[in-house]
Amino acid sequence: MQDFSVGFRQAVVLHQQGRLAEAEAAYRSLLQAAPDHPDTLRLWGLVALQSGAAGAACARLSRAVAANPGSAEALHLLGGALRQAGNLGPALDSYRRATILRPVFPECHFNHGNALVQAERSLEAAAAYRMAVVQQPLAANSRLNLAGVLNRIGDPAGAAFQAWAAVALEPHRPAMLTALGRAETGLGNGVAAERAHGRALRLDPRQEPLVYEHGLALSEIGRVEEASTRLHTLIHSTDATVRLGAKMALHRLVLRCIDSDDHRRAAAVALDGWSGRAGDGTAMLPMRVRIESSSACNLRCRHCTTGVAYHSTERRLLKADLFERIVQDLKGMEAVVSCVMYLGGEPLMNPHLETMIRRLRDETSINQIHFVTNAMLATEERCRALADCGVEKIYVSIDGRTPEENDAIRRGSHYPTVRRNLTLMRRYLEPAGVQLIVSNNVLRRPGDPPTAATPAFLIEDFPGLPIATNYAYKWPGWAQTEEEEALTVDVNPERRRGFCSSPFTESAIRPNGDVTLCCYDISGIEVLGNLRQDSFADIWNGERYRAVRLAMMAGDEAALPGVCRNCPVYTGEEIQERPADLPASGVAAV
């Protein structure tokens, strides 16, 4: 027995010195003499765990627990081995049994908390971390992890308290300051959050996650230029998580600028306009792409370029081979999150629409897909397919101030059919979580209020359905026909922007492969390239696209394409109606 004790102490010394192979051999030799010696089995299992041999560690530590079921340390180590092997449920059970046997066991409570976080059991994880903190108040890591899980469960005040304590314990560790910054963000203290993230970054300027966190904090307090410059340094990172996070953060920054009508700044974010690297008009890849599933249409609307100039462009359905090319291009475009399966035609004319939507959701980064339809072709079979394909929302176009006006404006439409079909769509799509919205354009008339009012018939026929009513734009390519003498074009100064952010943030792909500037060019007037000849990324930052961006940023209207100079976003032009005999209109103020 004395020889065994000496051998055991020698093996432990080798283990403590990090000489794992020699310790392994020593433990094996000891187990030949005493196969069920619990401490030797436990330490033999620890050697395997430290060597990354999770399977062997599980087997050895299970033997150690069987030899001594009351060993909290062996159960703790077994929990770690099981977790490393991917057996999360049994690992949680081992940690729980260990803490029952030894309630004061801060290391085990800490690791139990880590496993509970992995199992997405945040409330229980918080309790485990709290036990670790109570039992070992000076352990900064326990406070750090507790702060993180408290942030996750919506307790920013508690998270801030723990993060402050962690920073006090280890003020020079960036992770502590990052946790504090996140907690301050949760409390709405944007300036304090930026200060904490800035301190963390100064401690380790080369650590990309810290750059990312600081960029987010800067964007939250409106320091757009600094945030943009920080985040743009990360969009080519080799760390996929950092790279994608930076791109998504830049997209949110662009949208924040657009929401505040600061379109020039939105464009500058897309260009990285403050770093001096964007002088050639090169922009990050778009956040939204339009894919025209059908340029053909079953209607000939009076106020639509497709309706009055139907033969001004080739009309076709998007074919499978070109769609395959589009999908392959989009797979390489991280952070393109939004897709509109519509441009100037009727999407439901394409029998493969639902399959295309499903593939975009399943195979690319796109998670927001919608389209616009006139609903004349909606059937029960199509409604079932649409409910199952992953489309997020569908806009149904119903124009005018009365049912009769809808049919007069939307030539070929039949309001009773549209009403019946939209009711059918609600029955199948709303339970599936698809949002339905009525898009209602009315032609402005003399004496109309500045904001278009929602027609009463739509409110009565579709209770509870969102209705977006606007005055009709004049789209590029639209021209007054001889039989439409009542329609004129006027400029609404409230709408004139003199700038457009679309060339910096989105693009459109037509069924023949042409890439055009945006949703307003529904006839393909300005073609930037074709996907049958070039990749989307090459077209997006090709010479023609870059020239448009530079002209837009410079305010050089003469250098802009004609489609931009004649676009209502740029000009503020509206189609107005001045008929001699106006029909009565039931209008409800909103």
XYZ file of C-alpha atoms in Angstrom:
590
model
C 0.000 0.000 0.000
C 2.906 2.305 0.748
C 4.265 1.687 -2.751
C 0.814 2.543 -4.218
C 0.659 5.815 -2.220
C 4.126 6.804 -3.406
C 3.247 5.962 -7.004
C 0.001 7.909 -6.759
C 1.789 11.030 -5.443
C 4.370 10.786 -8.237
C 1.623 10.503 -10.860
C -0.132 13.572 -9.409
C 3.139 15.557 -9.561
C 3.542 14.661 -13.241
C -0.066 15.728 -13.844
C 0.437 19.038 -12.036
C 3.527 19.713 -14.142
C 1.447 19.297 -17.294
C 3.261 16.145 -18.387
C -0.013 14.523 -19.411
C 1.370 11.544 -21.378
C 3.596 10.488 -18.467
C 0.751 11.045 -15.973
C -1.518 8.947 -18.183
C 0.976 6.075 -18.153
C 1.441 6.361 -14.387
C -2.310 6.266 -13.716
C -2.698 3.232 -15.976
C 0.024 1.422 -14.051
C -1.654 2.205 -10.740
C -5.033 0.977 -12.002
C -3.519 -2.391 -12.852
C -2.920 -2.806 -9.124
C -6.193 -1.172 -7.964
C -8.731 -1.090 -10.856
C -11.478 0.633 -8.810
C -9.414 3.262 -6.999
C -11.752 6.272 -7.274
C -9.165 9.073 -7.100
C -6.947 7.435 -9.700
C -9.959 6.907 -11.999
C -11.018 10.536 -11.509
C -7.585 11.938 -12.319
C -7.131 9.502 -15.206
C -10.431 10.840 -16.575
C -9.206 14.407 -16.050
C -6.104 13.696 -18.160
C -8.368 12.534 -21.020
C -10.576 15.601 -20.601
C -7.571 17.937 -20.672
C -6.260 16.125 -23.761
C -9.558 16.662 -25.618
C -10.494 12.978 -25.628
C -14.096 13.525 -24.532
C -15.270 9.958 -25.164
C -12.468 8.408 -23.108
C -13.006 11.003 -20.371
C -16.724 10.113 -20.145
C -15.928 6.397 -19.807
C -13.208 6.883 -17.199
C -15.156 9.408 -15.116
C -18.257 7.227 -15.204
C -16.112 4.484 -13.641
C -14.887 6.986 -11.030
C -18.481 7.939 -10.122
C -19.457 4.253 -9.940
C -16.499 3.614 -7.625
C -17.430 6.593 -5.415
C -21.017 7.863 -5.981
C -20.559 10.480 -3.292
C -17.711 12.271 -5.073
C -18.965 15.712 -6.090
C -15.634 16.381 -7.822
C -15.956 13.296 -10.024
C -19.534 14.253 -10.954
C -18.357 17.788 -11.738
C -15.655 16.490 -14.053
C -18.067 14.021 -15.635
C -20.418 16.914 -16.361
C -17.601 18.673 -18.212
C -16.709 15.553 -20.192
C -20.326 14.900 -21.170
C -20.758 18.513 -22.248
C -17.566 18.336 -24.320
C -18.915 15.162 -25.946
C -22.180 16.922 -26.834
C -24.333 15.064 -24.279
C -25.895 18.156 -22.737
C -28.772 16.493 -20.872
C -26.613 13.995 -18.923
C -24.060 16.782 -18.308
C -26.711 18.932 -16.650
C -27.731 16.002 -14.491
C -24.119 15.433 -13.373
C -23.667 19.096 -12.435
C -26.956 19.058 -10.506
C -25.992 15.922 -8.551
C -22.579 17.401 -7.765
C -24.068 20.586 -6.278
C -26.532 18.570 -4.199
C -23.653 16.574 -2.724
C -21.547 19.694 -2.197
C -23.734 22.835 -2.075
C -20.727 25.127 -1.603
C -18.990 24.407 -4.894
C -18.578 27.676 -6.867
C -16.692 26.141 -9.793
C -19.449 23.600 -10.356
C -22.201 26.214 -10.076
C -20.315 28.275 -12.678
C -19.971 25.392 -15.129
C -23.555 24.337 -14.479
C -24.577 27.863 -15.456
C -22.553 27.617 -18.677
C -24.277 24.351 -19.589
C -27.705 25.824 -18.815
C -26.960 28.768 -21.109
C -26.025 26.285 -23.821
C -29.373 24.542 -23.217
C -31.118 27.945 -23.505
C -32.423 27.697 -19.933
C -31.544 31.279 -19.038
C -33.471 31.642 -15.770
C -31.858 28.531 -14.311
C -28.465 29.673 -15.588
C -28.894 32.976 -13.752
C -29.636 31.080 -10.525
C -26.527 28.915 -10.963
C -24.290 31.933 -11.617
C -25.763 33.712 -8.596
C -24.760 30.768 -6.400
C -21.234 30.950 -7.819
C -21.084 34.703 -7.114
C -22.398 34.332 -3.552
C -19.897 31.593 -2.793
C -16.956 33.299 -4.521
C -17.657 37.069 -4.696
C -14.225 37.913 -6.136
C -14.598 35.605 -9.158
C -14.989 38.106 -11.981
C -15.931 35.483 -14.583
C -19.017 34.422 -12.627
C -20.175 38.044 -12.472
C -19.370 38.484 -16.168
C -21.504 35.510 -17.205
C -24.286 36.474 -14.808
C -24.364 39.944 -16.389
C -24.701 38.379 -19.824
C -27.596 36.113 -18.902
C -29.382 38.906 -16.983
C -29.183 41.050 -20.104
C -30.693 38.171 -22.048
C -33.664 37.735 -19.701
C -34.460 41.449 -19.594
C -32.837 42.586 -16.344
C -30.448 45.322 -17.530
C -30.212 46.884 -14.064
C -29.036 43.604 -12.550
C -26.707 43.078 -15.492
C -25.203 46.538 -15.010
C -24.613 45.884 -11.293
C -22.768 42.630 -12.008
C -20.822 44.155 -14.903
C -19.692 47.097 -12.774
C -18.480 44.630 -10.137
C -16.630 42.602 -12.793
C -14.959 45.765 -14.128
C -13.932 46.743 -10.588
C -12.371 43.313 -10.094
C -10.582 43.207 -13.468
C -10.572 46.717 -14.976
C -8.127 45.852 -17.745
C -10.097 42.985 -19.283
C -12.056 44.116 -22.376
C -14.709 41.440 -21.831
C -15.766 43.085 -18.558
C -16.162 46.485 -20.210
C -18.066 44.928 -23.114
C -20.547 43.377 -20.671
C -20.926 46.754 -19.003
C -21.524 48.432 -22.359
C -24.254 45.946 -23.247
C -25.924 46.456 -19.868
C -25.850 50.251 -20.282
C -27.423 49.811 -23.717
C -30.194 47.766 -22.112
C -30.770 50.582 -19.615
C -30.977 53.112 -22.453
C -27.725 54.808 -21.425
C -26.271 55.088 -24.911
C -23.480 57.526 -24.036
C -22.311 55.391 -21.099
C -22.464 52.295 -23.313
C -20.289 53.942 -25.969
C -17.817 55.002 -23.288
C -17.512 51.440 -21.962
C -17.110 49.904 -25.429
C -14.589 52.601 -26.342
C -12.505 51.773 -23.257
C -12.605 48.063 -24.142
C -11.426 48.779 -27.693
C -8.573 50.975 -26.496
C -7.338 48.077 -24.366
C -7.165 45.800 -27.426
C -7.609 47.764 -30.689
C -6.946 44.723 -32.888
C -9.803 42.606 -31.541
C -12.545 42.715 -34.181
C -15.506 41.884 -31.886
C -14.602 44.969 -29.830
C -14.581 47.117 -32.982
C -18.011 45.710 -33.810
C -19.448 46.436 -30.356
C -18.105 49.979 -30.426
C -19.550 50.530 -33.901
C -22.974 49.433 -32.648
C -22.734 51.753 -29.652
C -21.747 54.712 -31.847
C -24.680 54.080 -34.175
C -27.111 53.980 -31.225
C -26.182 57.524 -30.162
C -26.327 58.925 -33.692
C -22.604 59.236 -34.368
C -23.197 57.913 -37.846
C -19.888 58.817 -39.441
C -17.775 57.164 -36.740
C -20.041 54.108 -36.572
C -19.912 53.667 -40.333
C -16.127 53.936 -40.436
C -15.741 51.403 -37.611
C -18.150 48.858 -39.107
C -16.828 49.138 -42.653
C -13.418 47.917 -41.467
C -15.085 44.587 -40.634
C -17.085 43.726 -43.749
C -14.170 41.735 -45.184
C -13.280 40.015 -41.897
C -12.285 36.367 -42.052
C -14.510 35.781 -39.005
C -17.902 35.007 -40.558
C -19.835 36.040 -37.441
C -18.098 39.405 -37.215
C -18.369 40.001 -40.958
C -22.095 39.281 -41.116
C -22.788 41.230 -37.925
C -21.020 44.292 -39.327
C -22.962 44.134 -42.578
C -26.266 43.817 -40.740
C -25.331 46.711 -38.450
C -24.499 48.878 -41.461
C -27.845 47.999 -43.033
C -29.634 49.045 -39.840
C -27.657 52.275 -39.864
C -28.735 52.937 -43.449
C -32.375 52.288 -42.543
C -32.139 54.576 -39.520
C -30.918 57.375 -41.781
C -33.680 56.688 -44.320
C -36.341 56.662 -41.592
C -35.201 60.144 -40.556
C -35.303 61.295 -44.218
C -31.538 61.735 -44.237
C -31.042 59.991 -47.567
C -27.671 61.545 -48.322
C -26.260 60.199 -45.088
C -27.802 56.792 -45.805
C -25.969 56.782 -49.135
C -22.729 57.832 -47.450
C -23.016 54.891 -45.039
C -23.414 52.501 -47.969
C -20.372 54.075 -49.622
C -18.240 54.343 -46.471
C -18.158 57.999 -47.396
C -16.099 59.261 -44.440
C -13.062 57.030 -44.757
C -11.747 58.421 -48.028
C -12.047 54.979 -49.631
C -15.302 55.525 -51.531
C -14.357 58.192 -54.020
C -15.074 55.905 -56.963
C -18.713 55.187 -56.036
C -18.113 51.651 -54.786
C -20.835 50.592 -52.322
C -21.373 47.612 -50.082
C -23.761 45.053 -51.564
C -27.452 45.956 -51.281
C -29.743 45.053 -48.428
C -32.717 44.509 -50.734
C -33.123 43.023 -54.184
C -36.198 42.957 -56.394
C -36.733 39.914 -58.558
C -39.399 40.365 -61.201
C -41.040 36.958 -61.392
C -43.295 38.219 -64.185
C -43.056 41.342 -66.321
C -46.313 40.275 -67.995
C -49.547 41.580 -66.487
C -53.218 40.737 -66.854
C -54.320 44.373 -66.285
C -53.714 47.669 -68.097
C -53.949 50.281 -65.331
C -54.349 53.930 -66.346
C -51.771 55.287 -63.893
C -49.128 52.565 -64.410
C -46.343 52.527 -66.979
C -47.032 48.845 -67.597
C -50.656 49.682 -68.334
C -50.170 52.599 -70.735
C -46.903 51.422 -72.357
C -47.270 47.652 -72.206
C -45.292 47.025 -75.392
C -42.443 49.389 -74.442
C -40.479 46.418 -73.104
C -40.328 42.651 -73.506
C -42.892 40.826 -71.349
C -42.071 37.367 -70.035
C -42.012 35.087 -67.000
C -38.820 34.434 -65.051
C -37.483 31.067 -66.232
C -35.934 28.348 -64.077
C -32.418 28.567 -65.538
C -32.093 32.296 -64.875
C -33.619 31.943 -61.412
C -30.976 29.304 -60.663
C -28.280 31.807 -61.657
C -29.870 34.429 -59.399
C -29.978 32.045 -56.426
C -26.315 31.125 -56.882
C -25.354 34.817 -56.980
C -27.416 35.617 -53.900
C -25.810 32.768 -51.933
C -22.571 34.720 -52.026
C -24.199 37.996 -50.966
C -24.284 37.980 -47.163
C -26.762 40.233 -45.399
C -29.149 40.718 -48.323
C -32.149 40.359 -46.039
C -35.082 41.573 -48.127
C -36.510 40.518 -51.474
C -39.520 41.807 -53.403
C -40.818 39.345 -55.992
C -42.430 42.097 -58.039
C -41.584 45.009 -60.307
C -44.110 45.955 -62.972
C -46.027 42.769 -63.804
C -48.355 40.370 -61.982
C -46.407 37.821 -59.892
C -49.239 35.272 -59.790
C -48.879 34.809 -63.546
C -45.733 32.821 -62.770
C -46.773 29.289 -61.708
C -43.403 28.779 -59.981
C -43.626 31.848 -57.719
C -44.095 29.879 -54.498
C -41.201 27.520 -55.272
C -38.937 30.496 -55.953
C -39.890 32.146 -52.662
C -39.250 28.956 -50.735
C -35.803 28.505 -52.283
C -34.807 32.084 -51.536
C -35.788 31.613 -47.885
C -34.036 28.239 -47.604
C -30.855 28.860 -49.593
C -29.906 32.535 -49.119
C -29.631 35.065 -46.295
C -32.987 36.589 -47.291
C -35.629 36.352 -44.567
C -38.102 39.055 -45.620
C -40.007 38.421 -48.851
C -43.078 40.177 -50.142
C -44.806 40.992 -53.407
C -47.664 43.037 -54.825
C -50.623 41.475 -56.624
C -53.900 42.583 -58.161
C -55.480 39.396 -56.697
C -57.471 38.647 -59.863
C -55.644 35.328 -60.277
C -55.800 34.175 -56.666
C -57.333 30.729 -56.269
C -57.791 28.353 -53.368
C -54.892 26.240 -54.645
C -52.568 29.260 -54.902
C -53.597 30.428 -51.434
C -52.622 27.066 -49.947
C -49.262 27.213 -51.722
C -48.613 30.806 -50.645
C -49.431 29.963 -47.018
C -46.695 27.320 -47.055
C -43.891 28.993 -49.019
C -42.462 31.461 -46.477
C -43.666 34.774 -47.920
C -43.797 37.436 -45.181
C -46.382 39.853 -46.574
C -48.494 40.461 -49.661
C -49.794 43.821 -50.842
C -53.077 43.708 -52.748
C -53.638 46.667 -55.075
C -57.121 48.191 -55.019
C -57.183 51.733 -56.388
C -59.611 54.610 -56.504
C -62.200 55.943 -54.088
C -65.033 53.567 -55.010
C -65.346 50.039 -56.438
C -66.382 51.545 -59.748
C -63.342 53.792 -59.800
C -61.081 50.792 -59.118
C -62.402 49.014 -62.190
C -62.087 52.194 -64.282
C -58.481 52.847 -63.208
C -57.356 49.241 -63.137
C -58.550 48.233 -66.567
C -59.310 44.521 -66.577
C -59.933 44.390 -62.842
C -63.322 43.429 -61.381
C -63.803 44.608 -57.812
C -66.280 41.873 -56.742
C -63.708 39.280 -57.865
C -60.903 41.071 -56.044
C -63.022 41.292 -52.879
C -63.872 37.596 -53.043
C -60.262 36.591 -53.702
C -58.835 38.783 -50.964
C -61.327 37.269 -48.522
C -60.099 33.843 -49.662
C -56.488 34.927 -49.139
C -57.295 36.063 -45.610
C -58.811 32.693 -44.802
C -55.681 30.775 -45.771
C -52.817 33.220 -45.270
C -53.575 35.038 -42.029
C -53.561 31.811 -39.928
C -50.154 31.041 -41.501
C -48.771 34.371 -40.281
C -48.665 36.061 -43.694
C -49.463 39.764 -43.431
C -51.958 41.101 -45.977
C -52.077 44.821 -46.754
C -54.311 46.742 -49.131
C -52.336 49.176 -51.288
C -54.698 51.911 -52.406
C -53.664 54.651 -54.844
C -56.033 57.474 -55.610
C -55.672 60.160 -58.250
C -55.349 63.596 -56.682
C -58.110 66.059 -57.559
C -58.486 69.801 -57.091
C -59.242 70.584 -53.465
C -57.952 67.281 -52.084
C -56.231 67.410 -48.665
C -52.429 67.079 -48.466
C -52.725 63.487 -47.235
C -54.902 60.998 -49.071
C -57.875 59.672 -47.075
C -58.759 55.986 -46.983
C -61.934 55.176 -48.972
C -64.849 54.047 -46.816
C -65.650 51.002 -48.979
C -62.266 49.424 -48.189
C -62.747 49.870 -44.446
C -66.212 48.339 -44.673
C -65.231 45.413 -46.912
C -61.976 44.475 -45.150
C -62.330 45.195 -41.421
C -59.080 44.853 -39.503
C -56.905 44.786 -42.615
C -54.144 47.444 -42.903
C -54.848 49.878 -45.740
C -52.118 52.137 -47.159
C -53.698 54.978 -49.161
C -51.529 57.362 -51.198
C -51.835 59.736 -54.113
C -50.591 58.168 -57.351
C -47.042 58.945 -58.463
C -46.062 59.568 -62.052
C -43.796 56.643 -62.830
C -40.857 56.898 -65.263
C -41.982 55.957 -68.736
C -45.619 56.908 -68.091
C -47.130 59.096 -70.794
C -50.598 60.542 -71.141
C -52.604 58.831 -73.865
C -55.121 60.614 -76.065
C -58.093 58.990 -74.332
C -56.808 60.127 -70.939
C -57.209 63.860 -71.323
C -58.507 64.099 -67.756
C -55.094 63.021 -66.401
C -52.306 65.570 -65.978
C -48.935 65.684 -64.256
C -48.177 68.212 -61.524
C -45.276 68.590 -59.113
C -46.009 68.165 -55.418
C -43.254 70.135 -53.634
C -43.805 68.031 -50.503
C -42.677 64.975 -52.437
C -39.689 66.390 -54.269
C -36.517 65.048 -52.684
C -33.851 65.870 -55.245
C -31.921 62.839 -54.051
C -32.459 59.088 -53.981
C -30.751 56.420 -51.888
C -31.945 53.478 -54.006
C -28.743 53.190 -56.138
C -26.880 52.683 -52.857
C -29.215 50.216 -51.130
C -31.269 48.137 -53.578
C -31.447 46.810 -57.105
C -33.902 45.084 -59.436
C -33.541 41.982 -61.623
C -35.872 41.554 -64.586
C -37.006 38.205 -66.093
C -34.551 38.560 -68.981
C -31.602 39.003 -66.592
C -31.352 42.789 -66.898
C -30.318 44.575 -63.685
C -31.989 47.973 -63.301
C -31.724 50.717 -60.727
C -34.834 50.359 -58.616
C -38.548 49.662 -58.295
C -39.595 52.731 -60.293
C -37.910 51.625 -63.515
C -40.583 49.048 -64.285
C -39.907 49.123 -68.028
C -36.163 48.545 -67.847
C -35.238 51.978 -69.163
C -31.813 52.119 -67.475
C -30.040 48.758 -67.682
C -26.847 48.465 -65.627
C -25.916 44.978 -66.786
C -27.262 41.493 -67.396
C -26.861 38.438 -65.167
C -26.374 36.164 -68.146
C -23.096 37.975 -68.841
C -21.861 39.153 -65.424
C -22.320 38.410 -61.716
C -24.556 40.620 -59.655
C -21.623 41.771 -57.511
C -19.695 42.855 -60.615
C -22.699 44.751 -61.968
C -23.435 46.368 -58.577
C -20.014 47.999 -58.474
C -19.516 48.235 -62.207
C -18.726 51.477 -63.999
C -22.337 52.435 -64.781
C -23.632 51.893 -61.242
C -20.724 53.807 -59.733
C -21.274 56.714 -62.101
C -24.915 57.022 -60.992
C -23.886 57.063 -57.316
C -21.206 59.690 -57.859
C -23.594 61.929 -59.797
C -26.245 61.543 -57.084
C -23.793 62.388 -54.296
C -22.481 65.394 -56.237
C -25.975 66.690 -56.972
C -25.132 66.680 -60.675
C -28.637 66.256 -62.095
C -27.443 66.517 -65.690
C -25.204 63.478 -65.183
C -28.028 61.327 -63.818
C -29.803 58.823 -66.080
C -33.085 59.969 -67.585
C -34.994 57.453 -65.478
C -33.763 59.259 -62.332
C -34.496 62.736 -63.670
C -38.056 61.607 -64.444
C -38.679 59.643 -61.245
C -41.277 60.916 -58.750
C -38.890 60.346 -55.836
C -36.521 62.858 -57.414
C -39.040 65.205 -59.048
C -42.123 64.991 -56.808
C -44.418 64.514 -59.819
C -47.926 63.138 -59.380
C -50.666 62.060 -61.752
C -53.691 64.257 -61.138
C -57.248 63.928 -62.356
C -59.362 66.872 -63.489
C -62.541 65.305 -64.872
C -65.515 67.452 -65.683
C -67.938 65.158 -63.887
C -66.548 63.570 -60.732
C -68.424 60.562 -59.305
C -69.395 60.691 -55.646
C -66.776 59.112 -53.384
C -67.265 57.542 -49.992
C -64.136 58.581 -48.081
C -63.361 58.015 -44.432
C -60.812 60.279 -42.784
C -57.896 58.516 -41.152
